[in-house]
Amino acid sequence: MEAAIRHISRNVPVVTLDTTVQEAAERMKQSHCGVVVVFDWWSAVGLFSEHDLMERVISERLNPIKTPVSEVMSGKPLTVAGMVDAHEALSLMRQQHERFLLLVSPEGDYEGVISTEDLLEDCNEALAVENRDLSSFVRSDQFTSKAG
């Protein structure tokens, strides 16, 4: 069973390498998003998430006003290009221990962010459709006449 990726966050805040952790956290709060994409000129080079804030800034007692995201971001983000199945993407994220991945065009241009939460919702929707279709088939005359 294939599950299309339907939930792609295309309005994730973008910051630069020299953006402070404080600024990045404020952008996450304003956009109700748990991650920002870190760019170096035209390329996405990392992600900075709430998890990074907790693990690499707060727990290490770094000053968020002075610390640039480049020092605490998750570098080399996991990427997928084009159409990929939600189950495949979720499996890849689980194997790599990632919470987010970048969706890029076939040319490698940034298109959006996909979270594990988004993928789980896509997989659940696909299962619900499959369950509904199977239930309809089981209740149909076609199935009951063959079973009887």
Coordinates of N, CA and C in Angstrom, one line a residue:
M1 N 0.8 -1.2 0.0 CA 0.0 0.0 0.0 C 0.9 1.2 0.0
E2 N 0.6 2.1 -1.0 CA 1.4 3.4 -1.0 C 0.6 4.5 -0.3
A3 N 1.4 5.4 0.3 CA 0.8 6.5 0.9 C 1.5 7.8 0.4
A4 N 0.7 8.6 -0.3 CA 1.3 9.8 -0.8 C 1.6 10.8 0.3
I5 N 2.7 11.5 0.1 CA 3.0 12.6 1.1 C 2.1 13.8 0.7
R6 N 1.2 14.1 1.6 CA 0.3 15.2 1.4 C 0.6 16.4 2.3
H7 N 1.2 16.2 3.4 CA 1.4 17.2 4.4 C 2.9 17.7 4.3
I8 N 3.1 18.7 3.6 CA 4.4 19.3 3.4 C 4.4 20.7 3.9
S9 N 5.3 21.1 4.8 CA 5.3 22.4 5.3 C 6.2 23.3 4.4
R10 N 5.5 24.2 3.7 CA 6.2 25.0 2.7 C 6.5 26.4 3.2
N11 N 6.0 26.7 4.4 CA 6.2 28.1 5.0 C 7.1 28.0 6.2
V12 N 8.0 27.1 6.3 CA 8.9 27.0 7.4 C 9.9 28.2 7.3
P13 N 10.1 28.8 8.5 CA 11.0 30.0 8.5 C 12.4 29.6 8.0
V14 N 13.1 30.5 7.3 CA 14.4 30.3 6.8 C 15.3 31.3 7.5
V15 N 16.5 30.8 8.0 CA 17.5 31.7 8.6 C 18.8 31.5 8.0
T16 N 19.8 32.3 8.3 CA 21.1 32.2 7.8 C 22.0 31.7 8.9
L17 N 23.2 31.3 8.5 CA 24.2 30.7 9.5 C 24.5 31.6 10.7
D18 N 24.5 32.9 10.4 CA 24.8 33.8 11.5 C 23.6 34.3 12.4
T19 N 22.4 33.8 12.0 CA 21.2 34.1 12.8 C 21.4 33.5 14.3
T20 N 21.1 34.3 15.3 CA 21.2 33.8 16.6 C 20.1 32.8 17.0
V21 N 20.4 32.0 18.0 CA 19.4 31.0 18.4 C 18.2 31.8 18.9
Q22 N 18.4 32.9 19.6 CA 17.2 33.7 20.0 C 16.3 34.1 18.9
E23 N 16.9 34.6 17.8 CA 16.1 35.0 16.6 C 15.4 33.8 16.0
A24 N 16.1 32.7 15.9 CA 15.5 31.5 15.3 C 14.4 31.0 16.2
A25 N 14.5 31.0 17.5 CA 13.4 30.6 18.4 C 12.2 31.5 18.2
E26 N 12.5 32.8 18.1 CA 11.4 33.7 17.9 C 10.6 33.5 16.6
R27 N 11.4 33.1 15.6 CA 10.7 32.8 14.3 C 9.9 31.6 14.3
M28 N 10.4 30.6 15.1 CA 9.7 29.3 15.2 C 8.4 29.6 16.0
K29 N 8.5 30.4 17.0 CA 7.3 30.8 17.8 C 6.2 31.5 17.0
Q30 N 6.7 32.5 16.2 CA 5.8 33.3 15.4 C 5.1 32.5 14.3
S31 N 5.8 31.5 13.8 CA 5.2 30.7 12.7 C 4.6 29.4 13.2
H32 N 4.6 29.2 14.5 CA 4.0 28.0 15.1 C 4.7 26.7 14.5
C33 N 6.0 26.8 14.4 CA 6.7 25.7 13.7 C 7.9 25.3 14.6
G34 N 8.1 24.0 14.6 CA 9.2 23.5 15.5 C 10.6 23.4 14.9
V35 N 10.8 24.1 13.8 CA 12.0 24.0 13.1 C 12.2 25.2 12.2
V36 N 13.5 25.5 11.9 CA 13.8 26.5 10.9 C 14.8 25.9 10.0
V37 N 14.8 26.3 8.7 CA 15.8 25.8 7.7 C 16.9 26.8 7.7
V38 N 18.2 26.3 7.8 CA 19.4 27.2 7.8 C 20.0 27.2 6.4
F39 N 20.1 28.4 5.9 CA 20.7 28.5 4.5 C 22.0 29.2 4.6
D40 N 22.9 28.8 3.6 CA 24.2 29.4 3.4 C 24.1 29.9 1.9
W41 N 23.8 31.1 1.7 CA 23.5 31.7 0.4 C 22.3 31.0 -0.2
W42 N 22.4 30.2 -1.2 CA 21.2 29.6 -1.9 C 21.0 28.1 -1.5
S43 N 21.8 27.6 -0.6 CA 21.7 26.2 -0.2 C 21.2 26.0 1.2
A44 N 20.3 25.0 1.4 CA 19.9 24.6 2.7 C 21.0 23.7 3.3
V45 N 21.6 24.2 4.4 CA 22.8 23.5 4.9 C 22.5 22.8 6.3
G46 N 21.3 23.1 6.8 CA 21.0 22.5 8.1 C 19.6 22.8 8.6
L47 N 19.2 22.2 9.7 CA 18.0 22.5 10.4 C 18.3 22.8 11.8
F48 N 17.5 23.7 12.4 CA 17.6 24.0 13.8 C 16.2 23.8 14.4
S49 N 16.0 22.9 15.3 CA 14.7 22.5 15.8 C 14.6 22.8 17.3
E50 N 13.4 22.6 17.8 CA 13.2 22.7 19.3 C 14.0 21.7 20.0
H51 N 14.2 20.6 19.4 CA 15.1 19.5 20.0 C 16.5 20.0 20.1
D52 N 17.0 20.7 19.1 CA 18.4 21.2 19.1 C 18.5 22.3 20.2
L53 N 17.5 23.1 20.3 CA 17.4 24.2 21.3 C 17.6 23.6 22.7
M54 N 16.8 22.5 23.0 CA 16.9 21.9 24.3 C 18.2 21.2 24.5
E55 N 18.6 20.4 23.5 CA 19.8 19.5 23.7 C 21.1 20.2 23.6
R56 N 21.2 21.2 22.7 CA 22.5 21.8 22.4 C 22.7 23.3 23.0
V57 N 21.6 23.9 23.4 CA 21.7 25.2 23.9 C 21.3 25.3 25.3
I58 N 20.1 25.0 25.7 CA 19.7 25.1 27.1 C 20.4 24.1 28.0
S59 N 20.5 22.9 27.6 CA 21.2 21.9 28.5 C 22.7 22.2 28.6
E60 N 23.3 22.9 27.6 CA 24.7 23.2 27.6 C 24.9 24.6 28.2
R61 N 23.8 25.3 28.6 CA 23.9 26.6 29.2 C 24.5 27.7 28.3
L62 N 24.3 27.5 27.0 CA 24.8 28.5 26.0 C 23.9 29.7 26.0
N63 N 24.4 30.9 25.7 CA 23.6 32.1 25.6 C 22.9 32.2 24.3
P64 N 21.6 32.1 24.2 CA 20.9 32.1 22.9 C 21.0 33.5 22.2
I65 N 21.3 34.5 22.9 CA 21.4 35.8 22.3 C 22.7 36.0 21.5
K66 N 23.7 35.2 22.0 CA 25.1 35.3 21.4 C 25.4 34.1 20.5
T67 N 24.7 33.0 20.6 CA 25.1 31.8 19.9 C 24.4 31.8 18.5
P68 N 25.2 31.7 17.5 CA 24.6 31.5 16.1 C 24.1 30.1 15.9
V69 N 23.1 30.0 15.1 CA 22.5 28.6 14.9 C 23.5 27.7 14.2
S70 N 24.5 28.3 13.5 CA 25.5 27.4 12.8 C 26.3 26.6 13.8
E71 N 26.4 27.0 15.1 CA 27.1 26.3 16.1 C 26.3 25.1 16.7
V72 N 25.0 25.2 16.6 CA 24.1 24.2 17.3 C 23.1 23.5 16.4
M73 N 23.1 23.8 15.1 CA 22.1 23.2 14.2 C 22.5 21.8 13.9
S74 N 21.5 21.1 13.3 CA 21.8 19.7 12.8 C 22.2 19.9 11.3
G75 N 23.4 19.7 11.0 CA 23.9 19.9 9.6 C 23.6 18.8 8.7
K76 N 23.8 19.0 7.4 CA 23.6 18.0 6.4 C 22.2 17.4 6.5
P77 N 21.1 18.2 6.3 CA 19.8 17.6 6.5 C 19.5 16.5 5.5
L78 N 18.7 15.5 6.0 CA 18.2 14.4 5.2 C 17.3 15.0 4.2
T79 N 17.5 14.6 2.9 CA 16.6 15.1 1.9 C 16.0 14.0 1.0
V80 N 14.8 14.3 0.5 CA 14.2 13.4 -0.5 C 13.8 14.3 -1.7
A81 N 13.9 13.8 -2.9 CA 13.6 14.5 -4.1 C 12.4 13.9 -4.8
G82 N 11.5 14.8 -5.3 CA 10.4 14.3 -6.1 C 9.4 13.5 -5.3
M83 N 8.7 12.7 -6.0 CA 7.6 11.9 -5.4 C 8.2 10.7 -4.7
V84 N 8.0 10.6 -3.4 CA 8.4 9.5 -2.6 C 7.3 9.0 -1.7
D85 N 7.2 7.8 -1.4 CA 6.1 7.2 -0.6 C 6.3 7.6 0.8
A86 N 5.2 7.9 1.5 CA 5.3 8.3 2.9 C 5.9 7.2 3.8
H87 N 5.6 6.0 3.5 CA 6.1 4.9 4.3 C 7.7 4.8 4.1
E88 N 8.1 5.0 2.9 CA 9.6 5.0 2.6 C 10.3 6.1 3.3
A89 N 9.7 7.3 3.3 CA 10.2 8.5 3.9 C 10.3 8.3 5.4
L90 N 9.2 7.7 6.0 CA 9.2 7.5 7.4 C 10.2 6.5 7.9
S91 N 10.4 5.4 7.1 CA 11.4 4.4 7.3 C 12.8 5.0 7.3
L92 N 13.1 5.8 6.3 CA 14.4 6.5 6.2 C 14.6 7.4 7.4
M93 N 13.6 8.1 7.8 CA 13.8 9.0 9.0 C 14.1 8.2 10.2
R94 N 13.4 7.1 10.4 CA 13.6 6.2 11.5 C 15.0 5.7 11.5
Q95 N 15.5 5.2 10.4 CA 16.8 4.6 10.3 C 17.9 5.6 10.6
Q96 N 17.7 6.9 10.2 CA 18.7 7.9 10.4 C 18.5 8.7 11.7
H97 N 17.4 8.4 12.4 CA 17.1 9.1 13.7 C 16.9 10.6 13.5
E98 N 16.1 10.9 12.4 CA 15.8 12.3 12.1 C 14.3 12.5 12.3
R99 N 14.0 13.7 12.8 CA 12.6 14.1 13.0 C 12.0 14.9 11.8
F100 N 12.9 15.4 11.0 CA 12.5 16.2 9.8 C 13.3 15.8 8.6
L101 N 12.8 16.1 7.5 CA 13.6 15.9 6.2 C 13.2 17.0 5.3
L102 N 14.1 17.4 4.4 CA 13.9 18.4 3.4 C 13.4 17.8 2.1
L103 N 12.3 18.4 1.6 CA 11.9 18.0 0.3 C 12.6 18.9 -0.7
V104 N 13.2 18.3 -1.7 CA 13.9 19.2 -2.7 C 13.4 18.8 -4.1
S105 N 13.5 19.7 -5.0 CA 13.1 19.4 -6.4 C 14.2 18.5 -7.0
P106 N 13.9 18.0 -8.2 CA 14.9 17.1 -8.9 C 16.2 17.9 -9.2
E107 N 16.1 19.2 -9.2 CA 17.3 20.1 -9.4 C 18.0 20.3 -8.1
G108 N 17.4 19.9 -7.0 CA 18.1 20.1 -5.7 C 17.6 21.4 -5.0
D109 N 16.6 22.1 -5.5 CA 16.2 23.3 -4.8 C 15.2 22.9 -3.7
Y110 N 15.3 23.7 -2.6 CA 14.5 23.5 -1.4 C 13.0 23.7 -1.7
E111 N 12.2 22.8 -1.3 CA 10.7 23.0 -1.6 C 9.9 23.0 -0.3
G112 N 10.4 22.3 0.8 CA 9.6 22.3 2.0 C 10.2 21.3 3.0
V113 N 9.6 21.2 4.2 CA 10.0 20.4 5.2 C 8.9 19.4 5.5
I114 N 9.3 18.1 5.8 CA 8.3 17.1 6.2 C 8.7 16.6 7.5
S115 N 7.8 16.5 8.4 CA 8.1 16.0 9.8 C 7.5 14.6 10.0
T116 N 8.0 13.9 11.0 CA 7.5 12.6 11.3 C 6.0 12.6 11.5
E117 N 5.6 13.7 12.2 CA 4.2 13.8 12.5 C 3.3 13.9 11.2
D118 N 3.9 14.7 10.2 CA 3.2 14.8 8.9 C 3.1 13.4 8.3
L119 N 4.2 12.7 8.3 CA 4.2 11.4 7.6 C 3.3 10.4 8.3
L120 N 3.2 10.4 9.6 CA 2.3 9.5 10.3 C 0.9 9.8 10.0
E121 N 0.5 11.1 9.8 CA -0.8 11.5 9.5 C -1.1 11.0 8.0
D122 N -0.1 11.1 7.1 CA -0.3 10.7 5.7 C -0.6 9.1 5.7
C123 N 0.2 8.4 6.5 CA 0.1 6.9 6.5 C -1.2 6.6 7.2
N124 N -1.7 7.2 8.2 CA -3.0 6.9 8.8 C -4.1 7.2 7.9
E125 N -4.0 8.3 7.1 CA -5.1 8.6 6.1 C -5.1 7.5 5.0
A126 N -4.0 7.0 4.6 CA -3.9 6.0 3.6 C -4.5 4.7 4.1
L127 N -4.2 4.3 5.4 CA -4.8 3.1 6.0 C -6.3 3.2 6.2
A128 N -6.8 4.4 6.5 CA -8.2 4.6 6.6 C -8.9 4.4 5.3
V129 N -8.4 4.9 4.2 CA -8.9 4.7 2.9 C -8.9 3.2 2.5
E130 N -7.8 2.6 2.8 CA -7.7 1.1 2.5 C -8.7 0.3 3.3
N131 N -8.9 0.7 4.6 CA -9.8 0.0 5.4 C -11.2 0.2 5.0
R132 N -11.6 1.4 4.6 CA -12.9 1.7 4.1 C -13.2 0.9 2.8
D133 N -12.2 0.9 1.9 CA -12.4 0.1 0.6 C -12.5 -1.4 0.9
L134 N -11.8 -1.9 1.8 CA -11.8 -3.3 2.1 C -13.2 -3.6 2.8
S135 N -13.6 -2.8 3.7 CA -14.9 -3.0 4.3 C -16.1 -2.9 3.3
S136 N -16.0 -2.0 2.4 CA -17.0 -1.9 1.3 C -17.0 -3.2 0.5
F137 N -15.8 -3.7 0.2 CA -15.7 -4.9 -0.6 C -16.3 -6.1 0.1
V138 N -16.0 -6.2 1.4 CA -16.5 -7.4 2.2 C -18.0 -7.3 2.3
R139 N -18.6 -6.2 2.4 CA -20.0 -6.0 2.5 C -20.7 -6.1 1.1
S140 N -20.0 -6.1 0.1 CA -20.6 -6.1 -1.3 C -21.2 -7.5 -1.6
D141 N -22.1 -7.4 -2.6 CA -22.6 -8.7 -3.1 C -21.6 -9.6 -3.8
Q142 N -20.6 -9.0 -4.4 CA -19.6 -9.7 -5.0 C -18.8 -10.6 -4.0
F143 N -18.5 -10.1 -2.9 CA -17.8 -10.9 -1.9 C -18.7 -11.9 -1.2
T144 N -19.9 -11.5 -0.8 CA -20.8 -12.4 -0.1 C -21.3 -13.6 -1.0
S145 N -21.5 -13.3 -2.3 CA -21.9 -14.4 -3.2 C -20.8 -15.4 -3.4
K146 N -19.5 -15.0 -3.4 CA -18.4 -15.9 -3.5 C -18.2 -16.7 -2.2
A147 N -18.4 -16.0 -1.1 CA -18.2 -16.6 0.2 C -19.2 -17.7 0.6
G148 N -20.4 -17.5 0.0 CA -21.6 -18.3 0.4 C -21.7 -19.5 -0.4

